[in-house]
Short mmCIF file of C-alpha atoms in Angstrom, two decimals:
data_model
loop_
_atom_site.label_atom_id
_atom_site.label_comp_id
_atom_site.label_asym_id
_atom_site.label_seq_id
_atom_site.Cartn_x
_atom_site.Cartn_y
_atom_site.Cartn_z
CA MET L 1 37.29 -97.20 12.66
CA SER L 2 38.60 -93.97 11.70
CA TYR L 3 37.46 -90.87 13.51
CA ARG L 4 37.58 -87.86 11.25
CA GLN L 5 38.33 -84.55 13.17
CA THR L 6 36.33 -81.60 12.31
CA PRO L 7 38.15 -78.66 10.90
CA THR L 8 38.18 -75.41 13.04
CA ILE L 9 36.31 -72.66 11.11
CA VAL L 10 38.21 -69.19 11.51
CA VAL L 11 36.01 -66.23 10.60
CA LEU L 12 37.96 -63.43 12.19
CA LYS L 13 41.24 -62.52 11.82
CA GLU L 14 43.68 -63.35 14.66
CA GLY L 15 43.79 -61.06 17.44
CA THR L 16 40.22 -59.54 16.89
CA ASP L 17 38.93 -58.72 20.28
CA ALA L 18 35.25 -59.99 20.52
CA SER L 19 33.39 -59.51 23.97
CA GLN L 20 29.73 -60.73 24.19
CA GLY L 21 27.04 -61.72 26.79
CA ARG L 22 25.80 -60.18 29.78
CA GLY L 23 29.24 -58.98 31.01
CA GLN L 24 29.60 -56.71 27.78
CA ILE L 25 26.17 -55.05 28.48
CA ILE L 26 27.44 -54.32 32.16
CA SER L 27 30.66 -53.10 30.75
CA ASN L 28 28.75 -50.65 28.12
CA ILE L 29 26.72 -49.58 31.26
CA ASN L 30 29.77 -48.73 33.46
CA ALA L 31 31.12 -46.45 30.60
CA CYS L 32 28.30 -44.63 30.51
CA LEU L 33 28.08 -44.19 34.19
CA ALA L 34 31.80 -42.80 33.81
CA ILE L 35 30.34 -40.28 31.45
CA GLN L 36 27.70 -39.16 34.11
CA ASP L 37 30.21 -38.70 36.97
CA THR L 38 31.96 -36.21 34.76
CA LEU L 39 28.92 -34.08 33.75
CA LYS L 40 26.73 -34.58 36.71
CA THR L 41 28.31 -31.58 38.77
CA THR L 42 27.72 -28.86 36.04
CA LEU L 43 23.86 -29.25 36.29
CA GLY L 44 21.83 -26.49 37.35
CA PRO L 45 22.25 -22.79 38.48
CA PHE L 46 24.99 -23.95 41.02
CA GLY L 47 26.65 -26.16 38.83
CA SER L 48 30.41 -25.97 38.49
CA ASP L 49 32.28 -25.36 35.40
CA LEU L 50 35.02 -27.57 33.82
CA LEU L 51 38.38 -26.32 32.79
CA LEU L 52 39.42 -28.43 29.50
CA VAL L 53 42.64 -28.36 27.74
CA GLY L 54 43.06 -29.93 24.46
CA GLY L 55 45.91 -31.46 22.90
CA ASP L 56 46.88 -28.29 21.24
CA GLY L 57 47.19 -26.51 24.77
CA LYS L 58 44.15 -24.63 24.13
CA THR L 59 41.93 -24.30 27.35
CA THR L 60 37.94 -24.05 27.39
CA ILE L 61 36.08 -23.46 30.55
CA THR L 62 32.39 -24.53 30.26
CA ASN L 63 29.41 -26.17 31.78
CA ASP L 64 27.57 -26.84 28.77
CA GLY L 65 27.20 -30.71 28.31
CA ALA L 66 27.47 -30.88 24.51
CA THR L 67 30.68 -28.48 24.59
CA ILE L 68 32.39 -31.02 27.38
CA LEU L 69 31.47 -34.20 25.55
CA LYS L 70 32.81 -32.78 22.15
CA LYS L 71 36.22 -31.76 23.67
CA LEU L 72 36.74 -34.85 25.79
CA ASP L 73 37.25 -36.80 22.73
CA VAL L 74 35.54 -40.03 24.14
CA VAL L 75 36.78 -43.38 22.46
CA HIS L 76 34.38 -46.05 24.19
CA PRO L 77 32.07 -47.09 21.46
CA ALA L 78 28.79 -47.37 23.94
CA ALA L 79 29.64 -43.90 25.71
CA LYS L 80 29.72 -42.25 22.24
CA ILE L 81 26.09 -42.79 22.07
CA LEU L 82 25.80 -40.19 25.09
CA VAL L 83 27.72 -37.74 23.11
CA ASP L 84 25.56 -38.29 20.22
CA ILE L 85 22.39 -37.77 21.86
CA SER L 86 24.05 -34.44 23.71
CA ARG L 87 24.80 -33.01 20.25
CA SER L 88 21.00 -34.07 18.91
CA GLN L 89 19.68 -32.25 21.91
CA ASP L 90 22.05 -29.27 21.25
CA CYS L 91 21.15 -29.04 17.60
CA GLU L 92 17.56 -29.53 17.87
CA ILE L 93 16.43 -27.77 21.10
CA GLY L 94 19.57 -25.97 22.24
CA ASP L 95 19.10 -26.65 25.87
CA GLY L 96 19.24 -29.57 28.20
CA THR L 97 22.24 -31.44 26.84
CA THR L 98 23.61 -32.13 30.37
CA SER L 99 19.99 -33.48 31.45
CA VAL L 100 19.59 -35.61 28.50
CA CYS L 101 23.09 -37.58 29.36
CA LEU L 102 22.23 -37.76 33.07
CA LEU L 103 18.69 -39.27 32.49
CA ALA L 104 20.21 -41.69 29.79
CA SER L 105 22.95 -42.76 32.53
CA GLU L 106 20.64 -42.91 35.27
CA ILE L 107 18.12 -45.17 33.56
CA LEU L 108 20.90 -47.65 32.80
CA LYS L 109 22.03 -47.44 36.25
CA HIS L 110 18.76 -48.73 37.69
CA CYS L 111 18.37 -51.34 34.96
CA LYS L 112 21.85 -52.77 35.47
CA PRO L 113 20.79 -54.89 38.66
CA TYR L 114 18.22 -56.68 36.28
CA ILE L 115 20.72 -57.36 33.94
CA GLU L 116 22.94 -58.91 36.34
CA GLU L 117 20.15 -60.93 38.05
CA GLY L 118 19.57 -62.53 34.28
CA MET L 119 16.62 -60.66 33.20
CA SER L 120 16.46 -60.64 29.41
CA SER L 121 17.26 -57.18 27.85
CA ASN L 122 14.32 -57.26 25.75
CA SER L 123 12.08 -57.54 28.60
CA ILE L 124 13.95 -54.40 30.08
CA VAL L 125 13.52 -52.57 26.64
CA LYS L 126 9.82 -53.33 26.48
CA GLY L 127 9.47 -51.67 29.85
CA LEU L 128 11.41 -48.66 29.12
CA ARG L 129 9.46 -47.95 25.78
CA ASP L 130 6.16 -48.11 27.59
CA SER L 131 7.36 -45.80 30.36
CA VAL L 132 8.47 -43.00 28.03
CA HIS L 133 5.31 -43.23 26.24
CA LEU L 134 3.43 -42.75 29.52
CA ALA L 135 5.58 -39.88 30.49
CA VAL L 136 5.31 -38.05 27.16
CA GLN L 137 1.45 -38.33 27.43
CA LYS L 138 1.51 -36.97 30.91
CA ILE L 139 3.82 -34.19 29.84
CA LYS L 140 1.28 -33.22 27.17
CA GLU L 141 -1.62 -33.17 29.72
CA LEU L 142 0.25 -31.13 32.24
CA GLU L 143 1.57 -28.24 29.68
CA ILE L 144 0.19 -24.98 29.91
CA ASN L 145 -0.73 -23.49 26.37
CA LEU L 146 0.18 -19.66 26.20
CA ASP L 147 -1.11 -19.39 22.78
CA GLU L 148 -3.79 -16.96 23.44
CA LYS L 149 -1.55 -14.50 25.10
CA SER L 150 -1.35 -11.13 23.96
CA VAL L 151 2.03 -9.38 22.54
CA ASP L 152 2.94 -7.99 25.84
CA ASP L 153 2.23 -11.20 27.67
CA GLU L 154 4.12 -13.17 24.91
CA TYR L 155 7.31 -10.88 25.47
CA ASP L 156 7.17 -11.44 29.20
CA MET L 157 6.92 -15.29 28.67
CA LEU L 158 9.84 -15.46 26.33
CA ILE L 159 11.83 -13.57 28.97
CA LYS L 160 11.18 -16.02 31.71
CA CYS L 161 11.79 -19.07 29.41
CA ALA L 162 15.15 -17.32 28.46
CA LEU L 163 16.26 -16.58 32.16
CA THR L 164 15.30 -20.23 33.00
CA ALA L 165 18.01 -21.28 30.45
CA MET L 166 20.34 -18.71 31.67
CA ASN L 167 20.13 -19.80 35.45
CA SER L 168 22.68 -22.49 34.84
CA LYS L 169 25.30 -20.56 32.85
CA ILE L 170 28.05 -17.81 33.75
CA ILE L 171 25.65 -14.85 32.80
CA GLN L 172 23.25 -15.81 35.66
CA GLN L 173 24.04 -12.60 37.55
CA ASN L 174 23.41 -10.60 34.45
CA GLY L 175 20.28 -12.90 33.33
CA GLU L 176 17.80 -10.12 33.14
CA PHE L 177 19.96 -7.98 30.50
CA TYR L 178 20.99 -10.86 28.57
CA SER L 179 17.40 -12.38 28.68
CA LYS L 180 16.32 -8.99 26.81
CA LEU L 181 19.24 -9.10 24.25
CA VAL L 182 18.33 -12.76 23.29
CA VAL L 183 14.30 -12.39 23.05
CA ASP L 184 14.84 -8.83 20.90
CA SER L 185 17.15 -10.70 18.47
CA VAL L 186 14.85 -13.73 18.09
CA LEU L 187 11.88 -11.66 17.32
CA THR L 188 13.98 -9.57 14.90
CA LEU L 189 13.86 -12.81 12.88
CA ASP L 190 11.20 -13.86 10.16
CA ARG L 191 8.61 -15.52 12.24
CA ASP L 192 8.14 -18.30 9.51
CA ASP L 193 11.60 -19.34 9.29
CA LEU L 194 13.60 -18.22 12.59
CA ASP L 195 17.01 -19.16 11.27
CA GLU L 196 19.34 -18.53 14.29
CA ASN L 197 22.11 -18.11 11.78
CA LEU L 198 20.71 -14.63 10.80
CA ILE L 199 21.67 -13.69 14.31
CA GLY L 200 25.40 -12.34 13.91
CA ILE L 201 27.35 -12.63 17.15
CA LYS L 202 30.95 -10.52 17.33
CA LYS L 203 33.30 -10.61 20.17
CA ILE L 204 35.27 -7.81 21.43
CA PRO L 205 37.31 -8.48 24.55
CA GLY L 206 37.32 -5.76 27.34
CA GLY L 207 34.77 -3.77 29.39
CA ALA L 208 32.05 -4.96 31.28
CA MET L 209 29.50 -7.65 30.33
CA GLU L 210 26.79 -5.30 30.48
CA GLU L 211 28.50 -3.53 27.68
CA SER L 212 27.27 -5.70 25.15
CA LEU L 213 25.26 -4.18 22.35
CA PHE L 214 21.98 -5.47 20.67
CA ILE L 215 22.12 -3.75 16.89
CA GLN L 216 18.83 -4.21 14.78
CA GLY L 217 20.89 -4.40 11.51
CA VAL L 218 24.28 -5.60 10.73
CA ALA L 219 27.56 -4.86 12.17
CA PHE L 220 31.04 -6.25 11.29
CA LYS L 221 34.53 -5.34 12.27
CA LYS L 222 36.31 -2.60 9.83
CA THR L 223 38.12 -4.40 7.00
CA PHE L 224 41.36 -3.99 5.76
CA SER L 225 41.81 -0.36 4.23
CA TYR L 226 44.33 1.62 2.12
CA ALA L 227 45.72 4.87 2.23
CA GLY L 228 42.80 7.71 1.66
CA PHE L 229 40.42 5.67 3.95
CA GLU L 230 40.71 8.45 6.53
CA GLN L 231 39.41 10.92 4.38
CA GLN L 232 35.95 8.97 3.81
CA PRO L 233 32.78 9.98 5.61
CA LYS L 234 32.10 7.84 8.46
CA THR L 235 28.43 8.59 9.05
CA PHE L 236 25.71 8.66 6.72
CA GLN L 237 21.80 9.20 7.05
CA ASN L 238 19.49 7.00 4.98
CA PRO L 239 22.65 6.13 2.65
CA LYS L 240 22.19 4.11 -0.53
CA ILE L 241 24.35 0.91 -0.17
CA LEU L 242 25.94 -1.06 -3.29
CA ASN L 243 26.86 -4.66 -2.47
CA LEU L 244 29.43 -5.82 -4.71
CA ASN L 245 31.44 -9.31 -5.84
CA VAL L 246 33.75 -7.27 -7.78
CA GLU L 247 37.53 -6.59 -7.65
CA LEU L 248 38.27 -2.63 -7.85
CA GLU L 249 42.20 -2.91 -7.71
CA LEU L 250 45.12 -2.41 -10.25
CA LYS L 251 47.06 -5.83 -10.47
CA ALA L 252 50.75 -5.82 -11.10
CA GLU L 253 51.23 -7.26 -14.80
CA LYS L 254 53.68 -9.97 -13.53
CA ASP L 255 50.64 -11.55 -11.70
CA ASN L 256 48.26 -11.80 -14.73
CA ALA L 257 50.09 -12.77 -17.82
CA GLU L 258 53.25 -12.58 -19.73
CA VAL L 259 53.12 -9.76 -22.41
CA ARG L 260 56.08 -9.40 -25.13
CA ILE L 261 56.53 -6.18 -26.63
CA ASN L 262 58.75 -4.41 -29.03
CA LYS L 263 58.44 -0.97 -28.05
CA VAL L 264 58.13 1.08 -24.83
CA GLU L 265 54.72 2.73 -26.34
CA ASP L 266 53.06 -0.66 -26.59
CA TYR L 267 53.83 -1.08 -22.69
CA GLN L 268 52.05 2.28 -22.04
CA LYS L 269 49.29 1.58 -24.12
CA ILE L 270 48.42 -1.73 -21.98
CA VAL L 271 48.83 0.47 -18.59
CA ASP L 272 46.41 2.98 -20.27
CA ALA L 273 44.06 0.13 -20.95
CA GLU L 274 44.35 -1.00 -17.58
CA TRP L 275 43.82 2.17 -16.18
CA GLU L 276 40.62 2.82 -18.32
CA ILE L 277 38.87 -0.41 -17.31
CA ILE L 278 39.27 0.48 -13.60
CA MET L 279 38.12 4.20 -13.85
CA ASP L 280 35.42 3.02 -16.22
CA LYS L 281 34.09 0.61 -13.23
CA LEU L 282 34.60 3.50 -10.61
CA ASN L 283 32.79 5.98 -12.71
CA LYS L 284 29.65 3.77 -13.18
CA ILE L 285 29.64 3.14 -9.33
CA VAL L 286 29.63 7.04 -8.68
CA GLU L 287 26.96 7.38 -11.18
CA SER L 288 24.70 5.09 -9.47
CA GLY L 289 24.43 7.62 -6.69
CA CYS L 290 25.54 5.14 -4.04
CA ASN L 291 26.98 6.39 -0.64
CA VAL L 292 28.31 2.99 0.70
CA VAL L 293 30.26 0.52 -1.36
CA LEU L 294 30.83 -3.02 0.07
CA SER L 295 32.63 -5.78 -1.88
CA LYS L 296 33.73 -9.50 -1.12
CA LEU L 297 36.76 -8.72 -3.09
CA PRO L 298 39.61 -6.31 -2.25
CA ILE L 299 39.18 -2.40 -3.15
CA GLY L 300 42.70 -1.11 -3.88
CA ASP L 301 44.20 2.44 -2.92
CA LEU L 302 43.18 3.96 -6.01
CA ALA L 303 39.62 3.17 -5.57
CA THR L 304 39.67 4.13 -1.93
CA GLN L 305 41.25 7.48 -2.66
CA PHE L 306 38.79 7.97 -5.62
CA PHE L 307 35.62 7.25 -3.53
CA ALA L 308 37.32 9.39 -0.73
CA ASP L 309 37.63 12.55 -2.81
CA ARG L 310 33.81 11.87 -4.05
CA GLY L 311 32.47 11.54 -0.41
CA ILE L 312 31.55 8.03 -0.68
CA PHE L 313 32.48 5.04 2.01
CA CYS L 314 33.99 1.95 0.70
CA ALA L 315 34.79 -1.58 2.35
CA GLY L 316 36.52 -4.36 0.32
CA ARG L 317 37.34 -8.05 1.47
CA VAL L 318 34.03 -8.15 3.56
CA SER L 319 33.42 -11.66 4.56
CA SER L 320 30.57 -13.66 2.85
CA ASP L 321 28.51 -14.08 5.78
CA ASP L 322 28.74 -10.41 6.77
CA LEU L 323 27.78 -9.32 3.17
CA GLU L 324 24.94 -11.83 2.86
CA ARG L 325 23.45 -10.77 6.11
CA THR L 326 23.99 -6.99 5.05
CA HIS L 327 22.30 -7.59 1.71
CA LYS L 328 19.37 -9.29 3.65
CA ALA L 329 18.91 -6.31 6.16
CA VAL L 330 19.36 -3.44 3.40
CA GLY L 331 18.00 -5.06 0.54
CA GLY L 332 19.14 -4.41 -3.06
CA SER L 333 21.46 -6.85 -4.79
CA ILE L 334 24.95 -8.38 -4.63
CA LEU L 335 26.38 -7.52 -8.18
CA THR L 336 29.02 -9.51 -10.00
CA SER L 337 29.24 -6.46 -12.65
CA VAL L 338 29.01 -2.70 -12.60
CA ASN L 339 27.90 -2.48 -16.45
CA ASP L 340 24.07 -2.03 -15.61
CA ILE L 341 23.42 -0.80 -11.99
CA LYS L 342 19.60 -0.07 -11.68
CA PRO L 343 19.23 2.05 -8.54
CA GLU L 344 15.89 1.50 -7.94
CA HIS L 345 16.59 -2.46 -7.75
CA ASP L 346 20.23 -2.76 -6.91
CA LEU L 347 20.71 -0.54 -4.14
CA GLY L 348 19.98 -1.21 -0.47
CA THR L 349 19.34 1.53 2.33
CA CYS L 350 19.03 1.80 6.12
CA GLU L 351 18.29 4.62 8.42
CA LYS L 352 21.89 5.28 9.62
CA PHE L 353 25.21 4.00 9.05
CA GLU L 354 28.23 4.77 11.01
CA GLU L 355 31.79 3.30 12.07
CA LEU L 356 32.26 3.28 15.65
CA GLN L 357 35.01 2.58 17.95
CA ILE L 358 33.91 -0.38 20.24
CA GLY L 359 36.92 -1.40 22.81
CA GLY L 360 40.06 -1.98 20.69
CA GLU L 361 38.32 -2.48 17.28
CA ARG L 362 36.30 -0.43 14.74
CA TYR L 363 32.96 -1.57 13.59
CA ASN L 364 30.71 -0.54 10.65
CA ILE L 365 26.92 -0.44 11.83
CA PHE L 366 23.97 -0.42 9.96
CA ASN L 367 21.10 0.61 11.98
CA GLY L 368 17.22 0.55 11.27
CA CYS L 369 17.36 -1.40 8.30
CA PRO L 370 13.71 -1.73 6.35
CA LEU L 371 13.99 -5.15 5.50
CA THR L 372 15.70 -6.34 8.66
CA LYS L 373 15.20 -9.96 9.41
CA THR L 374 18.64 -10.02 10.94
CA CYS L 375 20.46 -8.41 13.93
CA THR L 376 24.02 -8.50 15.54
CA LEU L 377 24.82 -9.05 19.09
CA ILE L 378 28.43 -7.47 19.97
CA LEU L 379 29.51 -9.19 23.18
CA ARG L 380 32.11 -7.49 25.71
CA GLY L 381 33.82 -9.19 28.49
CA GLY L 382 36.95 -9.17 30.61
CA SER L 383 38.72 -11.98 28.47
CA ILE L 384 38.10 -14.15 25.25
CA LYS L 385 37.41 -17.17 27.36
CA ILE L 386 34.68 -15.58 29.04
CA ILE L 387 32.94 -14.08 26.08
CA ASP L 388 33.44 -17.62 24.47
CA GLU L 389 31.22 -19.18 27.31
CA ILE L 390 28.74 -16.21 27.23
CA GLU L 391 28.51 -16.90 23.46
CA ARG L 392 27.60 -20.77 24.30
CA SER L 393 25.30 -19.43 27.20
CA LEU L 394 23.34 -17.02 24.33
CA HIS L 395 23.00 -19.76 21.76
CA ASP L 396 21.38 -22.14 24.32
CA ALA L 397 18.82 -19.39 25.39
CA ILE L 398 18.40 -18.25 21.74
CA MET L 399 17.38 -21.74 20.97
CA ILE L 400 15.05 -22.07 23.96
CA VAL L 401 13.24 -18.65 22.91
CA LYS L 402 13.09 -19.98 19.35
CA ARG L 403 11.24 -23.23 20.39
CA ALA L 404 9.03 -21.31 22.89
CA LEU L 405 8.07 -19.33 19.89
CA LYS L 406 7.29 -22.17 17.71
CA ASN L 407 5.87 -24.28 20.41
CA LYS L 408 3.86 -22.26 22.91
CA GLN L 409 3.50 -24.73 25.65
CA ILE L 410 5.40 -24.78 28.55
CA VAL L 411 5.91 -26.88 31.97
CA ALA L 412 7.57 -25.87 35.37
CA GLY L 413 11.17 -26.45 35.72
CA GLY L 414 13.33 -26.94 38.62
CA GLY L 415 12.55 -30.51 38.88
CA ALA L 416 8.78 -30.10 39.40
CA ILE L 417 8.01 -32.12 35.96
CA GLU L 418 10.30 -35.01 36.90
CA MET L 419 8.78 -35.54 40.17
CA GLU L 420 5.23 -35.33 38.77
CA LEU L 421 6.26 -37.77 36.11
CA SER L 422 7.72 -40.12 38.94
CA LYS L 423 4.92 -40.04 40.82
CA TYR L 424 2.46 -40.78 38.25
CA LEU L 425 4.62 -43.73 36.60
CA ARG L 426 5.16 -45.02 40.55
CA ASP L 427 1.18 -44.95 40.71
CA TYR L 428 0.82 -46.36 37.51
CA SER L 429 3.09 -49.32 37.91
CA HIS L 430 0.83 -50.80 40.76
CA GLN L 431 -1.73 -51.49 38.02
CA VAL L 432 0.81 -53.59 35.84
CA LYS L 433 1.91 -57.10 36.64
CA GLY L 434 4.96 -59.17 35.99
CA LYS L 435 8.65 -57.63 35.13
CA LYS L 436 7.30 -54.69 33.53
CA GLN L 437 6.05 -53.35 37.09
CA LEU L 438 10.02 -53.38 38.11
CA ILE L 439 11.05 -51.61 34.98
CA ILE L 440 8.22 -48.71 35.15
CA GLN L 441 9.39 -48.19 39.09
CA SER L 442 13.12 -48.06 37.94
CA TYR L 443 12.29 -45.54 35.29
CA ALA L 444 10.39 -43.54 37.81
CA ARG L 445 13.44 -43.61 40.39
CA ALA L 446 15.54 -42.50 37.54
CA LEU L 447 13.72 -39.40 36.84
CA GLU L 448 14.59 -37.97 40.27
CA ILE L 449 18.28 -37.64 39.08
CA ILE L 450 17.41 -34.34 37.95
CA PRO L 451 16.14 -32.72 41.33
CA ARG L 452 18.58 -34.61 43.50
CA GLN L 453 21.44 -33.44 41.33
CA LEU L 454 20.24 -29.71 41.59
CA CYS L 455 20.22 -30.21 45.37
CA GLU L 456 23.60 -31.86 45.75
CA ASN L 457 25.21 -28.81 43.35
CA ALA L 458 23.70 -26.55 45.39
CA GLY L 459 24.86 -27.94 48.69
CA LEU L 460 21.51 -28.98 50.08
CA ASP L 461 20.15 -31.94 51.68
CA SER L 462 18.74 -33.78 48.68
CA ILE L 463 17.04 -36.51 50.98
CA GLU L 464 14.93 -33.96 52.82
CA LEU L 465 13.86 -31.83 49.79
CA LEU L 466 13.26 -34.81 47.78
CA ASN L 467 10.97 -36.21 50.53
CA LYS L 468 9.24 -32.76 50.87
CA LEU L 469 8.78 -32.88 47.01
CA ARG L 470 7.13 -36.29 46.89
CA SER L 471 4.89 -35.47 49.76
CA LEU L 472 3.75 -32.41 47.94
CA HIS L 473 3.15 -34.00 44.56
CA ALA L 474 1.43 -36.86 46.47
CA ASN L 475 -1.27 -34.28 47.60
CA GLY L 476 -1.89 -32.84 44.18
CA GLU L 477 0.91 -29.81 43.99
CA ILE L 478 1.85 -30.87 40.55
CA TYR L 479 3.88 -27.62 40.20
CA ALA L 480 6.03 -27.96 43.25
CA GLY L 481 9.66 -27.83 42.46
CA LEU L 482 13.19 -26.79 43.99
CA ASP L 483 13.44 -23.09 44.86
CA LEU L 484 17.33 -22.78 45.36
CA ASP L 485 17.20 -19.19 46.10
CA SER L 486 15.66 -19.93 49.42
CA ASP L 487 17.06 -23.19 49.87
CA ASN L 488 13.39 -24.74 49.94
CA VAL L 489 10.59 -25.84 47.67
CA ALA L 490 8.05 -23.69 45.94
CA ASN L 491 5.48 -23.65 43.21
CA ASN L 492 7.56 -23.02 40.16
CA LEU L 493 4.84 -22.08 37.99
CA GLU L 494 4.25 -19.10 40.33
CA LYS L 495 8.03 -18.35 40.57
CA PHE L 496 8.40 -18.19 36.73
CA VAL L 497 10.71 -21.19 36.53
CA TRP L 498 9.22 -22.20 33.11
CA GLU L 499 10.61 -24.59 30.37
CA PRO L 500 9.31 -25.43 26.79
CA SER L 501 7.58 -28.61 26.93
CA VAL L 502 9.29 -29.80 23.84
CA VAL L 503 12.67 -29.74 25.72
CA LYS L 504 11.65 -32.05 28.14
CA ILE L 505 9.83 -34.21 25.70
CA ASN L 506 12.79 -34.40 23.44
CA ALA L 507 15.19 -35.01 26.37
CA LEU L 508 13.27 -38.08 27.45
CA GLN L 509 12.94 -39.57 24.25
CA SER L 510 16.43 -39.27 23.30
CA ALA L 511 17.62 -40.51 26.96
CA THR L 512 15.57 -43.56 26.69
CA GLU L 513 16.23 -44.47 23.20
CA ALA L 514 19.90 -43.98 24.12
CA ALA L 515 19.47 -46.26 26.88
CA ILE L 516 17.73 -49.13 24.74
CA LEU L 517 20.68 -48.90 22.48
CA VAL L 518 23.07 -49.70 25.07
CA LEU L 519 21.00 -52.58 26.42
CA SER L 520 20.36 -54.05 22.91
CA VAL L 521 24.03 -54.39 22.24
CA ASP L 522 25.31 -57.42 23.75
CA GLU L 523 28.55 -58.06 21.49
CA THR L 524 31.41 -55.83 20.42
CA ILE L 525 33.93 -56.86 18.08
CA GLN L 526 37.12 -54.87 17.50
CA ASN L 527 39.93 -55.69 14.98
CA LYS L 528 43.19 -54.30 16.45
CA ASP L 529 45.23 -55.71 13.37
CA SER L 530 43.47 -53.32 11.16
CA GLU L 531 44.36 -50.42 13.27
CA GLN L 532 47.98 -51.40 13.52
CA ALA L 533 48.04 -51.85 9.70
CA SER L 534 46.64 -48.48 9.00
CA ALA L 535 49.32 -46.74 11.09
CA ALA L 536 52.11 -45.13 9.42
CA PRO L 537 55.49 -47.00 9.38
CA VAL L 538 58.04 -45.74 11.62
CA PRO L 539 61.24 -44.24 9.52
CA ARG L 540 64.33 -46.15 10.17
CA GLY L 541 66.86 -43.93 12.07
CA ARG L 542 70.62 -43.83 11.95
CA GLY L 543 72.12 -46.81 13.40
CA MET L 544 69.19 -49.00 13.17
CA PRO L 545 69.61 -52.33 11.82
CA MET L 546 68.40 -53.19 8.30
CA PRO L 547 65.32 -55.39 7.89
CA ALA L 548 65.92 -59.12 7.50
CA GLY L 549 66.28 -60.20 3.83
CA MET L 550 67.67 -57.07 2.47
#
């Protein structure tokens, strides 16, 4: 009797690492908890900053969750999911990037014991989906609609939302000053579009933070200029502005073409023709009646002196972004030819143009633009690192104000909404039987990570304050949250600690989806051979033996 041996079937390359099962899910959860440990100390008004040093030696000081995760260069596949949801929150909402990572990690942390005890991850996923659905519904019930407010009340509401977003940033001490800058800049934009890219931000090291400027129009750094620039006027009232994409410069012959000539007179004719072309362009520009000429391309020394003699200001090599924002603010057109300039259509205007010295730089400023749907913030600070962090903080506040304008529903911040949701889910779980009850209770406990971490970062007793909050919410105080100024609890709606409800809804949905994704993955396959094969071969140095067979 012959026994036939079943051949071994090899599907994956030798050296491929395949991990699966319950151990793999727990390993992925542990990776996410490591990210949480890095981020949790940065949450809230008393959160600490992180000093990050990149591979190129550049340092970044920040407490912004999205920036930290971007700079960390996370390599673990599961932990990268947290990086993705943080970036998503930053792009979609602008604030809450740290909160969303803490929530996702805390949900996984409370699900970990059930995985270890052998509960199916599918049962946990169903419970989490029900929990987030209930939480979002409850937020929509609790949110306060500010749609009916007057213009002044709306402005105050936006200021309070901006202040709440800045409370955890480096600029919290100057919050009132910066919140006005942020709200004024967002209200300048077109209400139908609210494109935050039209808010130009320029950074000038030196000076105090409160020397920052809001310009209802456009400002950009003085461009490279030739001799004759000093003779040009630097201030105009109601100027006519011409935007060009035309080069006004004489080029050396060797740069353009090869010309073969037999007589010196022929060479002179070529030079004269070039002069005629550029002089024709300059005369047509002057005839248009403009006072300020801006161009993406260079404006040479001849043109600079020509304009100076006729009392016209010019700037060449203006960046595309700055020229586009100027065009949108002052009106007119960006022309690629000067042959048919129509002053009534092609020239823009503003109330005042001036060139100012700000710190160590000179800036061209267009104020009082009639079509202004754009503005510029000029930021000052002790060093470029501080100004970079101010810019990141203002970006978060700008996005929050933008969201508050589009969705005028707010909830109480400072851990108030999380504690109310936790209480609601805990009460709801008593109506549910089976495993789902455990998952909903775990989700309710996970929501308490936000107020608990706010307490710990402020150096307060989290156990005592959380018990106070649980007691208040059980008695119907739905707006009770942490008041870190008095180291106690307070009604955060009356304290004006407000956040747009869309921030909380997006954070809960993103965090839950990320947790579900991590729990759904129970196998990871990593092919190490392919990584080695893609690496560049090491060159053979002097004295190294020749490869075999050569």
